[in-house]
Tab-separated table of C-alpha atoms in Angstrom:
chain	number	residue	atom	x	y	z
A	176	UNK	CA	151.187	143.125	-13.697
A	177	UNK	CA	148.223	142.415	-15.964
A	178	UNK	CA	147.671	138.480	-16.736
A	179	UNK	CA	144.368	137.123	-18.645
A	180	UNK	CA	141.831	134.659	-17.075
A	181	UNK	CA	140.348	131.798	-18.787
A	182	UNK	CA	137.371	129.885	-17.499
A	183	UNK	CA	137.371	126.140	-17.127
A	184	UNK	CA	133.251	126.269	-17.643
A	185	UNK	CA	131.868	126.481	-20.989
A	186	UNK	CA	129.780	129.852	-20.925
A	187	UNK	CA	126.982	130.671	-23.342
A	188	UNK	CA	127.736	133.731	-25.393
A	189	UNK	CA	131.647	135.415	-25.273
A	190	UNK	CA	133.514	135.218	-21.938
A	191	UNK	CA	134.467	138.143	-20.233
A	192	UNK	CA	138.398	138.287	-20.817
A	193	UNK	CA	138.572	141.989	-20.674
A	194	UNK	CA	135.752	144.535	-21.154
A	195	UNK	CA	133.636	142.792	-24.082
A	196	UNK	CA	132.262	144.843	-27.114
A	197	UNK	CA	128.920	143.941	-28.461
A	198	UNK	CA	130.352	142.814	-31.758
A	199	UNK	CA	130.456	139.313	-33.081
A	200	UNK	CA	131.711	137.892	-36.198
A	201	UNK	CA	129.989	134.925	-37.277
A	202	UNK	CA	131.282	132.078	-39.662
A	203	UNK	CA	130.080	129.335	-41.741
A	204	UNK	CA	125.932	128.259	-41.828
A	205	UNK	CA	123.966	129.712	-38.579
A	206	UNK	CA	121.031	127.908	-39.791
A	207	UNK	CA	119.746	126.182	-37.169
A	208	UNK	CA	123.184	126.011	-35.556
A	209	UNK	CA	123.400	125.595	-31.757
A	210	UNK	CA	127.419	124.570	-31.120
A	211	UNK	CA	130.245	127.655	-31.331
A	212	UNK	CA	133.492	128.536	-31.114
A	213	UNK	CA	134.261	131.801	-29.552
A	214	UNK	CA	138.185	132.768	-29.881
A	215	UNK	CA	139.833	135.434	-28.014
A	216	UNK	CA	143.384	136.669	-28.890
A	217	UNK	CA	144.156	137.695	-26.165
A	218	UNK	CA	147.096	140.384	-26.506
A	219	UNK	CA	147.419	143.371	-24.612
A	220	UNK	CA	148.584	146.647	-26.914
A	221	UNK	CA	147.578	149.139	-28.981
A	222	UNK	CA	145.139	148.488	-31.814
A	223	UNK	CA	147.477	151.073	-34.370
A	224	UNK	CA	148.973	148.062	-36.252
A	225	UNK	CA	147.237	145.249	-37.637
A	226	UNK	CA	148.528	145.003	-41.293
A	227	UNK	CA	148.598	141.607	-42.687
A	228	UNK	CA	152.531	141.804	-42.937
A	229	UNK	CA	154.334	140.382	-39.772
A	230	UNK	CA	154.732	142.661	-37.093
A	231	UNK	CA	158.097	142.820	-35.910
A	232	UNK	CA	159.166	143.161	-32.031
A	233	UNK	CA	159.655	146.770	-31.535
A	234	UNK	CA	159.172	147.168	-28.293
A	235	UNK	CA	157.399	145.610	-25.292
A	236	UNK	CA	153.710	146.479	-26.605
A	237	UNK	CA	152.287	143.037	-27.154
A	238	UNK	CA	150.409	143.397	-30.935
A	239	UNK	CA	149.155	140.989	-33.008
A	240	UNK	CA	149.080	140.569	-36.905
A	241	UNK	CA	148.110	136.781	-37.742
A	242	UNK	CA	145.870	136.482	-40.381
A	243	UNK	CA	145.039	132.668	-40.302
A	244	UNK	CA	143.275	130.686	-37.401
A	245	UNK	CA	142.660	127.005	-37.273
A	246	UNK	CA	140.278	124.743	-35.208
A	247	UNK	CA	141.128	121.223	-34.706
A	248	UNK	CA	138.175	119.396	-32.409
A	249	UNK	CA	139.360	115.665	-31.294
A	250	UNK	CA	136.915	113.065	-29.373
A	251	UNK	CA	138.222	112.813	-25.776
A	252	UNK	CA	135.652	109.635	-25.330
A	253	UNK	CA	137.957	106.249	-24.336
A	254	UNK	CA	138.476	103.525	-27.211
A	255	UNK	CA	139.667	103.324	-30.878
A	256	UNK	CA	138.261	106.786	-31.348
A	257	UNK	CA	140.503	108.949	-28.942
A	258	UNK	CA	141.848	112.012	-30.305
A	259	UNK	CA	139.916	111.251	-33.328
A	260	UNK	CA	139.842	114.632	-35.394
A	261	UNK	CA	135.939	114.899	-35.785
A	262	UNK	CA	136.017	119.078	-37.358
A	263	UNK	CA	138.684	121.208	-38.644
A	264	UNK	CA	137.965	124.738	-39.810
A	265	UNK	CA	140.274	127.102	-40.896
A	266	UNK	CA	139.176	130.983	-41.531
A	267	UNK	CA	141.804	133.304	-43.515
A	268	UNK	CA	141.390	136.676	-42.875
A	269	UNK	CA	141.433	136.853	-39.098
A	270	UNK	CA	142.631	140.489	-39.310
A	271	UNK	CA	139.713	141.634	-41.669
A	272	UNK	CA	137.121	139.480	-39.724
A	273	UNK	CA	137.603	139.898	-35.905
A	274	UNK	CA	136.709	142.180	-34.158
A	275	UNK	CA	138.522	144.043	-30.901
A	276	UNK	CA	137.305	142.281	-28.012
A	277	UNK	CA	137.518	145.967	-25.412
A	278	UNK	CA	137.077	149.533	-26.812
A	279	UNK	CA	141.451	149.853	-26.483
A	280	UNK	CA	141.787	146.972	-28.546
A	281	UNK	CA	143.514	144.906	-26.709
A	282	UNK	CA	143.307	141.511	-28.591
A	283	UNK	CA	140.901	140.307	-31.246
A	284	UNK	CA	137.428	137.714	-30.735
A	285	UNK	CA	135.233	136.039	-33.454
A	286	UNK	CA	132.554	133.260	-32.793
A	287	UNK	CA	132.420	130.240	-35.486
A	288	UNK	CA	129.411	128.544	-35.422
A	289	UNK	CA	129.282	124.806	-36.527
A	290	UNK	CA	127.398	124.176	-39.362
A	291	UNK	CA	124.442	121.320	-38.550
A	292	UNK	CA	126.046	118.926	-41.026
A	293	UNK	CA	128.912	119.080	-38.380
A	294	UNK	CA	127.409	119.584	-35.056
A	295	UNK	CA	129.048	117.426	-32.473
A	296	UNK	CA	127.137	114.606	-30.622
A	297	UNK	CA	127.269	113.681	-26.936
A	298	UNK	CA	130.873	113.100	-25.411
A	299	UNK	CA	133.983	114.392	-24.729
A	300	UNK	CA	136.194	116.503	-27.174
A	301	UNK	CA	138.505	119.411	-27.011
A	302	UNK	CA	139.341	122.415	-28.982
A	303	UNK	CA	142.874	123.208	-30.445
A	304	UNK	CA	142.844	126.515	-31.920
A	305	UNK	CA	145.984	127.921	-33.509
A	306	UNK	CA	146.606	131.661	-35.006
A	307	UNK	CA	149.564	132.154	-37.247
A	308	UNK	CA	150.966	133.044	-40.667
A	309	UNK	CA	151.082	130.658	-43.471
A	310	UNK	CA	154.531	131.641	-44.793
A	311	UNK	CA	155.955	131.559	-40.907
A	312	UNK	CA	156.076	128.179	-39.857
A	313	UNK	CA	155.509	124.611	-41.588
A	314	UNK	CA	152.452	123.193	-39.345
A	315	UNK	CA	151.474	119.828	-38.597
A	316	UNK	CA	147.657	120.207	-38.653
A	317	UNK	CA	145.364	117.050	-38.764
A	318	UNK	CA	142.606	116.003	-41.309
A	319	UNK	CA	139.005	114.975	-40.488
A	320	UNK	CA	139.171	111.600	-39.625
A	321	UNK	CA	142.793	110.925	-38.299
A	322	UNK	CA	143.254	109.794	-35.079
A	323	UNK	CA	146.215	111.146	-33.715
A	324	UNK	CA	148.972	110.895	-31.007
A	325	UNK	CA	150.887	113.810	-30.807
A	326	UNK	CA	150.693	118.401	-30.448
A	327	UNK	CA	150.157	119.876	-32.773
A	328	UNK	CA	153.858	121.292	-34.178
A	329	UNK	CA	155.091	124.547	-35.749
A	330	UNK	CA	158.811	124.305	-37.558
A	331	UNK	CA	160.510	127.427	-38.652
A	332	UNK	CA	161.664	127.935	-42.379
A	333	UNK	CA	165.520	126.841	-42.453
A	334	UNK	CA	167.586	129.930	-41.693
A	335	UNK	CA	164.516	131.810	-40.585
A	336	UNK	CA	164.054	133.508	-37.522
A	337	UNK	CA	160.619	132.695	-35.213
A	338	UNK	CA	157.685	135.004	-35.981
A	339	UNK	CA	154.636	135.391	-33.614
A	340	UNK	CA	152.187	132.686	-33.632
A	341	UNK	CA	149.378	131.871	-31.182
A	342	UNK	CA	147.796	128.956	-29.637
A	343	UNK	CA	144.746	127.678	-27.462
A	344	UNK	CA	143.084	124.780	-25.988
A	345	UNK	CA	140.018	123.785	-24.615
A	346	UNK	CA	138.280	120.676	-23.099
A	347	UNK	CA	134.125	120.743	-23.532
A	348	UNK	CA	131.535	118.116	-23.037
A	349	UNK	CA	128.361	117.557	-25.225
A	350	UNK	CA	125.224	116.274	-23.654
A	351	UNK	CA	122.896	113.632	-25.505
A	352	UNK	CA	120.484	116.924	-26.876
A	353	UNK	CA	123.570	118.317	-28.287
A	354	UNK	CA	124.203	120.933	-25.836
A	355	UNK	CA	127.135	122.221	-24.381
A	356	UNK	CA	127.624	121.219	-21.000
A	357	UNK	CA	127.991	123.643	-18.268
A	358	UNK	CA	126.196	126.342	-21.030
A	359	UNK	CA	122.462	127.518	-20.249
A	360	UNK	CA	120.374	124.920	-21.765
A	361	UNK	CA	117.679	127.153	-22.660
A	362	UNK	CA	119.730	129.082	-24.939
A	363	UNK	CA	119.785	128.553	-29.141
A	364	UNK	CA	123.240	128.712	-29.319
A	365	UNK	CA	126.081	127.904	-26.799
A	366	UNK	CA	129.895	128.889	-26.837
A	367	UNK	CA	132.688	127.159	-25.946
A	368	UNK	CA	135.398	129.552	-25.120
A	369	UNK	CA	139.229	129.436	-26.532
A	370	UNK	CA	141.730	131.944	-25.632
A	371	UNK	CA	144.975	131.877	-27.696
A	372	UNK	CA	148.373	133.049	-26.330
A	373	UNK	CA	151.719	133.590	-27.831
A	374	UNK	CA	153.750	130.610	-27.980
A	375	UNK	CA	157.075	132.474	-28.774
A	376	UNK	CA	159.532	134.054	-26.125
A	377	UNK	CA	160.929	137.739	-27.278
A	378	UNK	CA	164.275	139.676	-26.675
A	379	UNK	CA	165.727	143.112	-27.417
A	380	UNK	CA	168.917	144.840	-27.015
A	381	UNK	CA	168.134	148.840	-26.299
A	382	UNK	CA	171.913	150.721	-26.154
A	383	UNK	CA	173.271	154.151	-26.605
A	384	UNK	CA	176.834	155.418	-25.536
A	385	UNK	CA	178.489	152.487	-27.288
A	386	UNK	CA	181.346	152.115	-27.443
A	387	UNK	CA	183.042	153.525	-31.184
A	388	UNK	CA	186.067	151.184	-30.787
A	389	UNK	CA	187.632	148.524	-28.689
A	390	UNK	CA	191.502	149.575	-28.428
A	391	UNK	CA	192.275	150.687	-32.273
A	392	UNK	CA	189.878	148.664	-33.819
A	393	UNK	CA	186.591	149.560	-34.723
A	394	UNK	CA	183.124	148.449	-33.681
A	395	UNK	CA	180.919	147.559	-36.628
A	396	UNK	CA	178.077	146.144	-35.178
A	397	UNK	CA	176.356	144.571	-31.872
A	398	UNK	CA	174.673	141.277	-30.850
A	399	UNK	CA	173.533	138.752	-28.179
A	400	UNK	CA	174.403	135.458	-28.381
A	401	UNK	CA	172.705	132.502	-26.940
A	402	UNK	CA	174.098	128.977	-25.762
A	403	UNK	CA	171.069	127.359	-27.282
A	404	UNK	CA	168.286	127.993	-30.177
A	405	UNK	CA	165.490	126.264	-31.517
A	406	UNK	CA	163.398	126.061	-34.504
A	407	UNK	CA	160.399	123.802	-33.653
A	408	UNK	CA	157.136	124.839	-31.644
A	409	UNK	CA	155.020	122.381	-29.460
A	410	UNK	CA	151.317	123.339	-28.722
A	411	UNK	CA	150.929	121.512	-25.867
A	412	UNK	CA	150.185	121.947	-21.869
A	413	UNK	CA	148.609	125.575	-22.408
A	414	UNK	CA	148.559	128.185	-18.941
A	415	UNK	CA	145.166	127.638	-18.032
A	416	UNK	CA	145.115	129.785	-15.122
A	417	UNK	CA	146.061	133.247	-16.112
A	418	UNK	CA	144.456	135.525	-13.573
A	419	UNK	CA	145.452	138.863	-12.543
A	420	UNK	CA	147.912	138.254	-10.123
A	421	UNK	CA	151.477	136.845	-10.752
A	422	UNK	CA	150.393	133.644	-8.860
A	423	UNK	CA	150.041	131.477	-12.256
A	424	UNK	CA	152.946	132.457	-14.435
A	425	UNK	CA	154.245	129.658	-16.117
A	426	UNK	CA	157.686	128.576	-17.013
A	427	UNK	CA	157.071	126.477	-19.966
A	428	UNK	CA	160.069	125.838	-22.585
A	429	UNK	CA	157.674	124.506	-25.874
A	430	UNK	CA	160.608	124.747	-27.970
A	431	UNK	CA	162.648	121.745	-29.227
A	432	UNK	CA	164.843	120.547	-32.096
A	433	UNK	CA	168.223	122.836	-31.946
A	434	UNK	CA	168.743	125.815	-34.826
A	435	UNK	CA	172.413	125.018	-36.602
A	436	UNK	CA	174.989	127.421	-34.575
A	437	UNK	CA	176.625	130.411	-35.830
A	438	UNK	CA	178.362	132.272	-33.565
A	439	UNK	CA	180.660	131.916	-30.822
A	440	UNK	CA	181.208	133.071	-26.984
A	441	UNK	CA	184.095	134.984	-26.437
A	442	UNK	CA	185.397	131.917	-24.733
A	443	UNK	CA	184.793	129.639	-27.993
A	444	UNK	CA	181.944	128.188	-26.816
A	445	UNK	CA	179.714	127.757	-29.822
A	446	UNK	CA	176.656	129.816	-29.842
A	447	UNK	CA	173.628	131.114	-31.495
A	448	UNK	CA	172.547	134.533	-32.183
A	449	UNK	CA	169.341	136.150	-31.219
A	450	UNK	CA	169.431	139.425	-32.202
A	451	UNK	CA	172.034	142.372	-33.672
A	452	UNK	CA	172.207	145.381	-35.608
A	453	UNK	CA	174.861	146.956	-37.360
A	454	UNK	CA	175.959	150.032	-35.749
A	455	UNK	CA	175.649	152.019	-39.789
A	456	UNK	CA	172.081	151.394	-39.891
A	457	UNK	CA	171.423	154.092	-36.835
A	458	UNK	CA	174.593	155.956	-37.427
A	459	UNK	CA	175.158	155.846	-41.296
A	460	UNK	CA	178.431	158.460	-41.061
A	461	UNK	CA	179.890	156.466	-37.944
A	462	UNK	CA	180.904	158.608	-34.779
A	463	UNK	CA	180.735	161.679	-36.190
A	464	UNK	CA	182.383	163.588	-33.696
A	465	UNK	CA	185.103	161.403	-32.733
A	466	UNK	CA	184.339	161.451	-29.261
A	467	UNK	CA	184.576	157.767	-28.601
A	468	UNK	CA	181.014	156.794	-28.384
A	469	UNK	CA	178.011	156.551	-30.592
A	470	UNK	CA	174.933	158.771	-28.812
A	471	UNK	CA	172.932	161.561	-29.179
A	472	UNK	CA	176.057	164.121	-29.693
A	473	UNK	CA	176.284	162.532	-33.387
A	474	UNK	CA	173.688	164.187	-35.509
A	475	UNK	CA	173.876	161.587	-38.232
A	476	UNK	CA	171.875	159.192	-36.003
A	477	UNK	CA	168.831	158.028	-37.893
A	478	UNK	CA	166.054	155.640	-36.904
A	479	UNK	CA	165.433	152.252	-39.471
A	480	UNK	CA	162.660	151.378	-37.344
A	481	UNK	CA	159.043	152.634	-37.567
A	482	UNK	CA	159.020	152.862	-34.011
A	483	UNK	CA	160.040	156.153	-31.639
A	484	UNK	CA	163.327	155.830	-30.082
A	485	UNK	CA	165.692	157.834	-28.183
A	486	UNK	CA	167.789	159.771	-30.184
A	487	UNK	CA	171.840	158.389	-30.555
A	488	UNK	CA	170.293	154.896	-29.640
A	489	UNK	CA	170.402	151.475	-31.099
A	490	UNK	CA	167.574	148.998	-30.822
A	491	UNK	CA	167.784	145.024	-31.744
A	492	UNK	CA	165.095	142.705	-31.251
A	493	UNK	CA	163.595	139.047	-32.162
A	494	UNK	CA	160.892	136.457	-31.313
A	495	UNK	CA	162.252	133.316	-29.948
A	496	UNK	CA	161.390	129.785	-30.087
A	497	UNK	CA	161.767	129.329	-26.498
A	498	UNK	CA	164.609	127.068	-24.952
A	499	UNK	CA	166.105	124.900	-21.890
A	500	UNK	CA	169.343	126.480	-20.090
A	501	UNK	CA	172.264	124.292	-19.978
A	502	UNK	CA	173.445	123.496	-16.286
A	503	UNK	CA	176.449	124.752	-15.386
A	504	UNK	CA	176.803	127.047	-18.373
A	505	UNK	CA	176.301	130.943	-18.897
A	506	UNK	CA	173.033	131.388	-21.307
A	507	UNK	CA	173.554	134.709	-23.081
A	508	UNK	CA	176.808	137.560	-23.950
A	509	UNK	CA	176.077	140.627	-25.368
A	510	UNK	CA	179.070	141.447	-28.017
A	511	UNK	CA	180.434	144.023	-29.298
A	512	UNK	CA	182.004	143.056	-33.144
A	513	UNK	CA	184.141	144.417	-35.562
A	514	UNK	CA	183.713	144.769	-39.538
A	515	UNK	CA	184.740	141.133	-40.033
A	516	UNK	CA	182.830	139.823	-37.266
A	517	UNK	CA	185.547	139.000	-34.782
A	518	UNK	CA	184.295	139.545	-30.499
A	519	UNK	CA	186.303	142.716	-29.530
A	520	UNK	CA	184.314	143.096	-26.305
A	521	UNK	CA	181.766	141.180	-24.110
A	522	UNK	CA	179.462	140.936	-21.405
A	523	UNK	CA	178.106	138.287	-19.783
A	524	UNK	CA	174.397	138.736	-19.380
A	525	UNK	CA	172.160	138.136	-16.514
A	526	UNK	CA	168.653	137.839	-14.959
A	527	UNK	CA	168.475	140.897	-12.195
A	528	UNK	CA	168.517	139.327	-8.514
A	529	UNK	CA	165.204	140.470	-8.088
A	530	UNK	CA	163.568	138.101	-10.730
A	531	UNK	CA	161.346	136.048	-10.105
A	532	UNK	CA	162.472	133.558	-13.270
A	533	UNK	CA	165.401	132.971	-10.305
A	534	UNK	CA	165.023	129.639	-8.073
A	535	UNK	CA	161.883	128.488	-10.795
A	536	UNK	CA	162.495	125.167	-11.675
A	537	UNK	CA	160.873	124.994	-15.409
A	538	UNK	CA	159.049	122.931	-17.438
A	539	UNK	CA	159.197	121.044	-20.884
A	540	UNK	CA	156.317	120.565	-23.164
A	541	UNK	CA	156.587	116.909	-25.152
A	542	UNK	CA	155.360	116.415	-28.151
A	543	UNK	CA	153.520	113.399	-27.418
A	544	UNK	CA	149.790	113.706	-26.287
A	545	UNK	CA	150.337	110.672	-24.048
A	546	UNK	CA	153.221	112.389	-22.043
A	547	UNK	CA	152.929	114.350	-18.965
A	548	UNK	CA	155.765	117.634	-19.036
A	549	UNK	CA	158.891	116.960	-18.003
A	550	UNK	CA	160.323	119.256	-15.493
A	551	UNK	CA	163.883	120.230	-15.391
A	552	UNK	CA	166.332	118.685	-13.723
A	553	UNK	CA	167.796	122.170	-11.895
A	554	UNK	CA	166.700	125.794	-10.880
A	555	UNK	CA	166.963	128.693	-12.990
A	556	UNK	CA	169.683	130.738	-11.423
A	557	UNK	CA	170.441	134.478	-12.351
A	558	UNK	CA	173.609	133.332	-15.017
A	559	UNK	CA	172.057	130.244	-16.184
A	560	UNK	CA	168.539	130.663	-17.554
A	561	UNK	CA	165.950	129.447	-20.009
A	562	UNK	CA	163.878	131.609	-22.292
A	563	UNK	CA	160.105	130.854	-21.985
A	564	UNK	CA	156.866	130.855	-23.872
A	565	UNK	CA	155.176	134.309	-23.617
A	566	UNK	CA	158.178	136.118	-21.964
A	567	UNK	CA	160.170	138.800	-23.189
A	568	UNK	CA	163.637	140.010	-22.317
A	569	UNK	CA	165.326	142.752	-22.417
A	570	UNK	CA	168.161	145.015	-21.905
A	571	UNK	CA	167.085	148.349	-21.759
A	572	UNK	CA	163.416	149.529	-21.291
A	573	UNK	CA	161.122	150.179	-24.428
A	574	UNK	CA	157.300	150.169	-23.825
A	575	UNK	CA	155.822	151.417	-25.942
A	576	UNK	CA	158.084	154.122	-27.947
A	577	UNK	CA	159.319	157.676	-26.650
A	578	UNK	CA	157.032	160.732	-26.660
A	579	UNK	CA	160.528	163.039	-26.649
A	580	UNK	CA	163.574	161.475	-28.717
A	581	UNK	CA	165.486	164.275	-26.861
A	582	UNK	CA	165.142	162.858	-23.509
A	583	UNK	CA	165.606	159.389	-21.884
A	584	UNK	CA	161.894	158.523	-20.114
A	585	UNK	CA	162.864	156.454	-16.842
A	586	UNK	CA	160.991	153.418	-16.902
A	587	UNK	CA	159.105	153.863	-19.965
A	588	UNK	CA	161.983	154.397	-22.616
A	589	UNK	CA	165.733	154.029	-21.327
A	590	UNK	CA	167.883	152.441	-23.345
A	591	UNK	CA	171.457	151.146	-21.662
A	592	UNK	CA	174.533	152.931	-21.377
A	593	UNK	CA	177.171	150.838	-22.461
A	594	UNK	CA	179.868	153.329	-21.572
A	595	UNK	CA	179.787	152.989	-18.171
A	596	UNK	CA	180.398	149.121	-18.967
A	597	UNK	CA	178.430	148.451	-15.798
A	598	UNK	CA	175.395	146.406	-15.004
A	599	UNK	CA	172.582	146.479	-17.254
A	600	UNK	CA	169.281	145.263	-16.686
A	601	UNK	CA	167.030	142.545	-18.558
A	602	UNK	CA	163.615	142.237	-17.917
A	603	UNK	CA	160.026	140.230	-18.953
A	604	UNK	CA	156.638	142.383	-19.914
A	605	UNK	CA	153.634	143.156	-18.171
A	606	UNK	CA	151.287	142.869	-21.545
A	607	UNK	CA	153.235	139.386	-22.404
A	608	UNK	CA	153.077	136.536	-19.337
A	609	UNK	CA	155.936	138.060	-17.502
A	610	UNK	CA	158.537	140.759	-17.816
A	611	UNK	CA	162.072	139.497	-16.915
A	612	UNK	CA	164.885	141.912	-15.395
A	613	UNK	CA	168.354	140.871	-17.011
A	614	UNK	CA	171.955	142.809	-16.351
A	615	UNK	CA	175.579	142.665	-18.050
A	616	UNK	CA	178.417	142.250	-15.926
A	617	UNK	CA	181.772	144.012	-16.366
């Protein structure tokens, strides 16, 4: 399973996060400049999309498409001054600007250089660097000058769902020549080194042989529910010890203020929903051939995604602000509905036994600067589980898209057979922090 290292030491040049191209982009006044900023997106996938417009969660590839990225340097130095904001820079065409940081494009890297106007004298700061999309989130980002006491935050539009967004941090000293500490003094310019990660959990729903109706009544669309949602994003109390084992995976909820509900569990329980599809969009002339199921066998199937997917399959997906479990209670269903939204059929969903999420006891990221995390009060259990920053889950297995839509790939692409009504598994990504195994019980 492929993680991403970051380096406490401040490096001259670009850091080493994967194999480094020789390309740099440069921004604002190099004259004379000696202090940088060298970002590094660092998101395993394809480089094949990377349009301006949000990307949407198609599968487990882990893209990118933010075109905005913020700096926010605050004094670290004790007194009145503390988390003082002392430069803010903000450049607006990430996309067109940065450049792949290895020759498969996994993730982006530019270097912003500090004009001299701005260059930091000795102490202690750090580096806050955020990646997003204007229109995606209201964001509480400082001025120059304000001293401030709390993460930076990241709200979701009311009745919106979470898009991707990415955040970094980094602690740096400067010495009394204004250099970089722990950078090669005889160098002109020095780097400190930011790597930004996704701060939103994902889940999808990958299905074929579903059910066509429940008794005489029939099934319209399909969704998973969720015991808890929320709609506001702490950057705070960043992983900085991705290597590339699974030793450092962290279980960070950095979601807080709860989404409205809108849905129920079969049982009444009030719930919110994370993803569905209706069942018309894939098969617009229902089951065609009356044989109790929508799959393959109905040749009216038809893909709405731009992705590749098994033929006489449905697919359902969204980014997540993450959130806490609640003890003692189920977290997710999968449901089957009818027309007028009425539960005709569900399944309570689980983590697989296997998983390592199981026996974790996580973590919550406050929004105060002052606070340590708080760390929850119970285990994570295989029924009663949170969703965390930088994990994806999933029923069904969709890497990266099939290369036949005639023919379920095992492990690659194979979606779940709801038919069999029989355990189903959910699981978290190699090219996000983790990949999580989840099942459906009967």
């Amino acid at each position: 399973m492929k993680k991403y290292f970051i380096s406490g030491a401040m490096l001259a040049g670009l850091m080493s996060l994967a194999a480094c191209s020789n390309d740099e982009g440069v921004v604002a006044d190099n004259n004379g400049a000696e202090q940088q900023f060298t970002i590094t997106l660092a998101s395993s996938g394809d480089r094949a999309t990377r349009a301006a417009a949000d990307r949407t969660l198609e599968s487990e590839a882990a893209g990118q498409s933010i075109e905005k990225v913020t700096l926010i340097v605050r004094s670290q130095d004790d007194g009145a001054n503390k988390n003082k904001v002392v430069y803010t820079y903000t450049l607006d065409n990430w996309n067109g600007t940065a450049t792949n940081y290895d020759t498969n494009g996994h993730g982006k890297k530019l270097t912003f250089t500090i004009p001299k106007a701005d260059k930091l004298g000795a102490g202690s700061y750090v580096v806050t660097a955020v990646g997003y999309n204007e229109s995606n989130y209201t964001l509480s980002l400082p001025n120059k000058g304000d001293v401030v006491d709390k993460n930076i935050t990241a709200t979701t539009p009311t009745g919106a769902e979470a898009k991707e967004v990415f955040a970094g941090e980094q602690k740096f000293n400067v010495t009394a020549d204004k250099k970089i500490e722990g950078t090669d003094a005889s160098k002109a310019i020095q780097s400190v080194d930011v790597a930004l990660h996704r701060q939103v959990a994902g889940a999808y729903g990958y299905f074929t042989s579903i059910p066509a109706k429940i008794g005489e009544t029939d099934v319209a669309s399909i969704r998973m529910v969720s015991r808890s949602k929320n709609t506001v994003l702490t950057f705070g109390s960043f992983n900085r010890l991705f290597t590339t084992t699974d030793a450092n995976v962290m279980y960070m909820v950095n979601g807080s203020v709860p989404a409205t509900k809108t849905a129920k569990f079969l049982n009444g329980d009030e719930a919110n929903v994370l993803f569905s599809a209706k069942i018309t969009d894939w098969f617009p002339n229902g089951n065609e051939n009356n044989d109790g199921v929508y799959d393959k066998k109905d040749t009216n199937w038809t893909n709405p995604y731009t992705g590749s997917y098994l033929k006489g399959s449905v697919f359902a997906s969204n980014f997540i602000v993450p959130f806490s479990a609640t003890q003692g209670k189920s977290t997710l269903e999968l449901q089957l509905l009818d027309a007028t939204g009425n539960v005709l059929y569900a399944w309570p969903v689980k983590l697989d036994a296997s998983n390592d999420q199981i026996g974790k006891t996580g973590e919550t990221a406050s929004a105060n600067l002052s606070d340590p995390i708080t760390t929850m009060g119970f285990a994570e259990t295989a029924d009663v589980f949170s969703l965390f920053r930088n994990h994806i889950y999933s029923i069904g297995i969709h890497k990266q898209g099939t290369t036949n839509p005639d023919k379920t790939e095992p492990g690659t692409d194979e979606p779940t057979d709801l038919s069999k009504i029989q355990n189903v598994v959910i699981r978290v990504n190699d090219n996000w922090e983790a990949l999580h195994h989840m099942s459906i019980d009967e």
